[in-house]
């Protein structure tokens, strides 16, 4: 299945336009710029922002023949299946620039890499949530100890002691909730680890059938 995800064009073009000074526009190697864009998998529209920037800053028009020739050479590098896996495993987006080449193989590898990125991201998120829950528990335990100390302290005024008792009750209930959530979050981490391991095993099995291009890249 073809898997096209559109890049936010405005952000991409703004980044390109902001990257060329007047001097760079005057002495630009448009073939090299095109190669860089192609090798990065950028859409041909990326040159539009440079065209506008160079016209405004230096009155320069890009050499489109050189740019497009360089971009084609760059796309030859980008559209390799092994690179598709790398692009997907970094969570990068693909805009369909490999149409007319061996896009089917590229997209298949890209989708495998993107799936791996999804499993890794899920595990990272689960671990972060569990870490935050443990931090909350540490904070609650500290606050409970502080309130318990205040309650038994002879220096604590009666009305303040009542407030500390109420706070202690609230903190104790909160601790129970967070402890229960922590158990669930720990299971989420275990599930995410198991899912990632299972997917990695499937990738390894697939790479043994199809060659080492993918297996060496995760």
mmCIF file with all atom_site columns, C-alpha atoms in Angstrom, residues 105-200:
data_model
loop_
_atom_site.group_PDB
_atom_site.id
_atom_site.type_symbol
_atom_site.label_atom_id
_atom_site.label_alt_id
_atom_site.label_comp_id
_atom_site.label_asym_id
_atom_site.label_entity_id
_atom_site.label_seq_id
_atom_site.pdbx_PDB_ins_code
_atom_site.Cartn_x
_atom_site.Cartn_y
_atom_site.Cartn_z
_atom_site.occupancy
_atom_site.B_iso_or_equiv
_atom_site.pdbx_formal_charge
_atom_site.auth_seq_id
_atom_site.auth_comp_id
_atom_site.auth_asym_id
_atom_site.auth_atom_id
_atom_site.pdbx_PDB_model_num
ATOM 1  C CA . UNK A 1 105 ? 10.449 -1.281 -2.474 1.00 0.00 ? 105 UNK A CA 1
ATOM 2  C CA . UNK A 1 106 ? 11.235 2.106  -0.936 1.00 0.00 ? 106 UNK A CA 1
ATOM 3  C CA . UNK A 1 107 ? 7.769  2.480  0.588  1.00 0.00 ? 107 UNK A CA 1
ATOM 4  C CA . UNK A 1 108 ? 7.763  -1.089 1.912  1.00 0.00 ? 108 UNK A CA 1
ATOM 5  C CA . UNK A 1 109 ? 11.040 -0.433 3.732  1.00 0.00 ? 109 UNK A CA 1
ATOM 6  C CA . UNK A 1 110 ? 9.868  3.009  4.826  1.00 0.00 ? 110 UNK A CA 1
ATOM 7  C CA . UNK A 1 111 ? 6.723  1.557  6.373  1.00 0.00 ? 111 UNK A CA 1
ATOM 8  C CA . UNK A 1 112 ? 8.773  -1.031 8.260  1.00 0.00 ? 112 UNK A CA 1
ATOM 9  C CA . UNK A 1 113 ? 11.003 1.725  9.623  1.00 0.00 ? 113 UNK A CA 1
ATOM 10 C CA . UNK A 1 114 ? 8.015  3.885  10.502 1.00 0.00 ? 114 UNK A CA 1
ATOM 11 C CA . UNK A 1 115 ? 6.425  0.973  12.330 1.00 0.00 ? 115 UNK A CA 1
ATOM 12 C CA . UNK A 1 116 ? 9.627  0.475  14.304 1.00 0.00 ? 116 UNK A CA 1
ATOM 13 C CA . UNK A 1 117 ? 9.646  4.174  15.178 1.00 0.00 ? 117 UNK A CA 1
ATOM 14 C CA . UNK A 1 118 ? 6.063  3.789  16.417 1.00 0.00 ? 118 UNK A CA 1
ATOM 15 C CA . UNK A 1 119 ? 6.964  0.893  18.717 1.00 0.00 ? 119 UNK A CA 1
ATOM 16 C CA . UNK A 1 120 ? 10.006 2.738  20.063 1.00 0.00 ? 120 UNK A CA 1
ATOM 17 C CA . UNK A 1 121 ? 7.982  5.924  20.588 1.00 0.00 ? 121 UNK A CA 1
ATOM 18 C CA . UNK A 1 122 ? 5.303  3.972  22.436 1.00 0.00 ? 122 UNK A CA 1
ATOM 19 C CA . UNK A 1 123 ? 7.933  2.488  24.755 1.00 0.00 ? 123 UNK A CA 1
ATOM 20 C CA . UNK A 1 124 ? 9.581  5.868  25.327 1.00 0.00 ? 124 UNK A CA 1
ATOM 21 C CA . UNK A 1 125 ? 6.209  7.411  26.205 1.00 0.00 ? 125 UNK A CA 1
ATOM 22 C CA . UNK A 1 126 ? 5.349  4.562  28.579 1.00 0.00 ? 126 UNK A CA 1
ATOM 23 C CA . UNK A 1 127 ? 8.687  4.849  30.360 1.00 0.00 ? 127 UNK A CA 1
ATOM 24 C CA . UNK A 1 128 ? 8.322  8.617  30.642 1.00 0.00 ? 128 UNK A CA 1
ATOM 25 C CA . UNK A 1 129 ? 4.831  8.275  32.125 1.00 0.00 ? 129 UNK A CA 1
ATOM 26 C CA . UNK A 1 130 ? 6.073  5.713  34.635 1.00 0.00 ? 130 UNK A CA 1
ATOM 27 C CA . UNK A 1 131 ? 8.985  7.940  35.575 1.00 0.00 ? 131 UNK A CA 1
ATOM 28 C CA . UNK A 1 132 ? 6.625  10.858 36.129 1.00 0.00 ? 132 UNK A CA 1
ATOM 29 C CA . UNK A 1 133 ? 4.421  8.686  38.347 1.00 0.00 ? 133 UNK A CA 1
ATOM 30 C CA . UNK A 1 134 ? 7.413  7.660  40.461 1.00 0.00 ? 134 UNK A CA 1
ATOM 31 C CA . UNK A 1 135 ? 8.383  11.330 40.771 1.00 0.00 ? 135 UNK A CA 1
ATOM 32 C CA . UNK A 1 136 ? 4.842  12.136 41.917 1.00 0.00 ? 136 UNK A CA 1
ATOM 33 C CA . UNK A 1 137 ? 5.053  9.382  44.526 1.00 0.00 ? 137 UNK A CA 1
ATOM 34 C CA . UNK A 1 138 ? 8.334  10.783 45.838 1.00 0.00 ? 138 UNK A CA 1
ATOM 35 C CA . UNK A 1 139 ? 6.767  14.227 46.122 1.00 0.00 ? 139 UNK A CA 1
ATOM 36 C CA . UNK A 1 140 ? 3.701  12.860 47.899 1.00 0.00 ? 140 UNK A CA 1
ATOM 37 C CA . UNK A 1 141 ? 5.783  10.839 50.347 1.00 0.00 ? 141 UNK A CA 1
ATOM 38 C CA . UNK A 1 142 ? 7.823  13.956 51.143 1.00 0.00 ? 142 UNK A CA 1
ATOM 39 C CA . UNK A 1 143 ? 4.660  15.987 51.728 1.00 0.00 ? 143 UNK A CA 1
ATOM 40 C CA . UNK A 1 144 ? 3.138  13.248 53.872 1.00 0.00 ? 144 UNK A CA 1
ATOM 41 C CA . UNK A 1 145 ? 6.245  13.151 56.069 1.00 0.00 ? 145 UNK A CA 1
ATOM 42 C CA . UNK A 1 146 ? 6.217  16.942 56.402 1.00 0.00 ? 146 UNK A CA 1
ATOM 43 C CA . UNK A 1 147 ? 2.562  17.001 57.445 1.00 0.00 ? 147 UNK A CA 1
ATOM 44 C CA . UNK A 1 148 ? 3.010  14.123 59.889 1.00 0.00 ? 148 UNK A CA 1
ATOM 45 C CA . UNK A 1 149 ? 5.910  15.946 61.469 1.00 0.00 ? 149 UNK A CA 1
ATOM 46 C CA . UNK A 1 150 ? 3.852  19.128 61.772 1.00 0.00 ? 150 UNK A CA 1
ATOM 47 C CA . UNK A 1 151 ? 0.936  17.284 63.353 1.00 0.00 ? 151 UNK A CA 1
ATOM 48 C CA . UNK A 1 152 ? 3.020  15.855 66.192 1.00 0.00 ? 152 UNK A CA 1
ATOM 49 C CA . UNK A 1 153 ? 5.123  18.973 66.689 1.00 0.00 ? 153 UNK A CA 1
ATOM 50 C CA . UNK A 1 154 ? 4.312  20.864 69.913 1.00 0.00 ? 154 UNK A CA 1
ATOM 51 C CA . UNK A 1 155 ? 5.076  24.092 68.062 1.00 0.00 ? 155 UNK A CA 1
ATOM 52 C CA . UNK A 1 156 ? 2.188  23.626 65.636 1.00 0.00 ? 156 UNK A CA 1
ATOM 53 C CA . UNK A 1 157 ? -0.871 25.778 66.524 1.00 0.00 ? 157 UNK A CA 1
ATOM 54 C CA . UNK A 1 158 ? -4.154 23.925 66.976 1.00 0.00 ? 158 UNK A CA 1
ATOM 55 C CA . UNK A 1 159 ? -5.853 25.382 63.879 1.00 0.00 ? 159 UNK A CA 1
ATOM 56 C CA . UNK A 1 160 ? -2.772 24.680 61.772 1.00 0.00 ? 160 UNK A CA 1
ATOM 57 C CA . UNK A 1 161 ? -2.709 21.104 63.076 1.00 0.00 ? 161 UNK A CA 1
ATOM 58 C CA . UNK A 1 162 ? -6.290 20.661 61.823 1.00 0.00 ? 162 UNK A CA 1
ATOM 59 C CA . UNK A 1 163 ? -5.171 21.857 58.374 1.00 0.00 ? 163 UNK A CA 1
ATOM 60 C CA . UNK A 1 164 ? -2.255 19.418 58.400 1.00 0.00 ? 164 UNK A CA 1
ATOM 61 C CA . UNK A 1 165 ? -4.604 16.546 59.308 1.00 0.00 ? 165 UNK A CA 1
ATOM 62 C CA . UNK A 1 166 ? -6.855 17.427 56.373 1.00 0.00 ? 166 UNK A CA 1
ATOM 63 C CA . UNK A 1 167 ? -3.840 17.709 54.050 1.00 0.00 ? 167 UNK A CA 1
ATOM 64 C CA . UNK A 1 168 ? -2.539 14.365 55.275 1.00 0.00 ? 168 UNK A CA 1
ATOM 65 C CA . UNK A 1 169 ? -5.863 12.690 54.495 1.00 0.00 ? 169 UNK A CA 1
ATOM 66 C CA . UNK A 1 170 ? -5.847 14.158 50.989 1.00 0.00 ? 170 UNK A CA 1
ATOM 67 C CA . UNK A 1 171 ? -2.219 13.143 50.383 1.00 0.00 ? 171 UNK A CA 1
ATOM 68 C CA . UNK A 1 172 ? -2.855 9.599  51.603 1.00 0.00 ? 172 UNK A CA 1
ATOM 69 C CA . UNK A 1 173 ? -5.741 9.230  49.153 1.00 0.00 ? 173 UNK A CA 1
ATOM 70 C CA . UNK A 1 174 ? -3.634 10.714 46.374 1.00 0.00 ? 174 UNK A CA 1
ATOM 71 C CA . UNK A 1 175 ? -0.803 8.293  47.155 1.00 0.00 ? 175 UNK A CA 1
ATOM 72 C CA . UNK A 1 176 ? -3.184 5.348  46.811 1.00 0.00 ? 176 UNK A CA 1
ATOM 73 C CA . UNK A 1 177 ? -4.385 6.622  43.424 1.00 0.00 ? 177 UNK A CA 1
ATOM 74 C CA . UNK A 1 178 ? -0.864 7.180  42.123 1.00 0.00 ? 178 UNK A CA 1
ATOM 75 C CA . UNK A 1 179 ? 0.301  3.783  43.378 1.00 0.00 ? 179 UNK A CA 1
ATOM 76 C CA . UNK A 1 180 ? -2.559 2.134  41.484 1.00 0.00 ? 180 UNK A CA 1
ATOM 77 C CA . UNK A 1 181 ? -1.750 4.163  38.365 1.00 0.00 ? 181 UNK A CA 1
ATOM 78 C CA . UNK A 1 182 ? 1.919  3.243  38.699 1.00 0.00 ? 182 UNK A CA 1
ATOM 79 C CA . UNK A 1 183 ? 1.065  -0.451 38.585 1.00 0.00 ? 183 UNK A CA 1
ATOM 80 C CA . UNK A 1 184 ? -0.919 0.122  35.385 1.00 0.00 ? 184 UNK A CA 1
ATOM 81 C CA . UNK A 1 185 ? 1.915  2.199  33.895 1.00 0.00 ? 185 UNK A CA 1
ATOM 82 C CA . UNK A 1 186 ? 4.434  -0.506 34.731 1.00 0.00 ? 186 UNK A CA 1
ATOM 83 C CA . UNK A 1 187 ? 2.275  -2.974 32.807 1.00 0.00 ? 187 UNK A CA 1
ATOM 84 C CA . UNK A 1 188 ? 2.193  -0.506 29.908 1.00 0.00 ? 188 UNK A CA 1
ATOM 85 C CA . UNK A 1 189 ? 5.995  -0.485 29.870 1.00 0.00 ? 189 UNK A CA 1
ATOM 86 C CA . UNK A 1 190 ? 6.113  -4.285 29.925 1.00 0.00 ? 190 UNK A CA 1
ATOM 87 C CA . UNK A 1 191 ? 3.595  -4.468 27.080 1.00 0.00 ? 191 UNK A CA 1
ATOM 88 C CA . UNK A 1 192 ? 5.493  -1.883 25.018 1.00 0.00 ? 192 UNK A CA 1
ATOM 89 C CA . UNK A 1 193 ? 8.788  -3.701 25.582 1.00 0.00 ? 193 UNK A CA 1
ATOM 90 C CA . UNK A 1 194 ? 7.233  -7.003 24.525 1.00 0.00 ? 194 UNK A CA 1
ATOM 91 C CA . UNK A 1 195 ? 5.642  -5.471 21.423 1.00 0.00 ? 195 UNK A CA 1
ATOM 92 C CA . UNK A 1 196 ? 8.937  -3.869 20.386 1.00 0.00 ? 196 UNK A CA 1
ATOM 93 C CA . UNK A 1 197 ? 10.852 -7.107 20.921 1.00 0.00 ? 197 UNK A CA 1
ATOM 94 C CA . UNK A 1 198 ? 8.284  -9.061 18.910 1.00 0.00 ? 198 UNK A CA 1
ATOM 95 C CA . UNK A 1 199 ? 8.477  -6.575 16.047 1.00 0.00 ? 199 UNK A CA 1
ATOM 96 C CA . UNK A 1 200 ? 12.279 -6.604 16.095 1.00 0.00 ? 200 UNK A CA 1
#
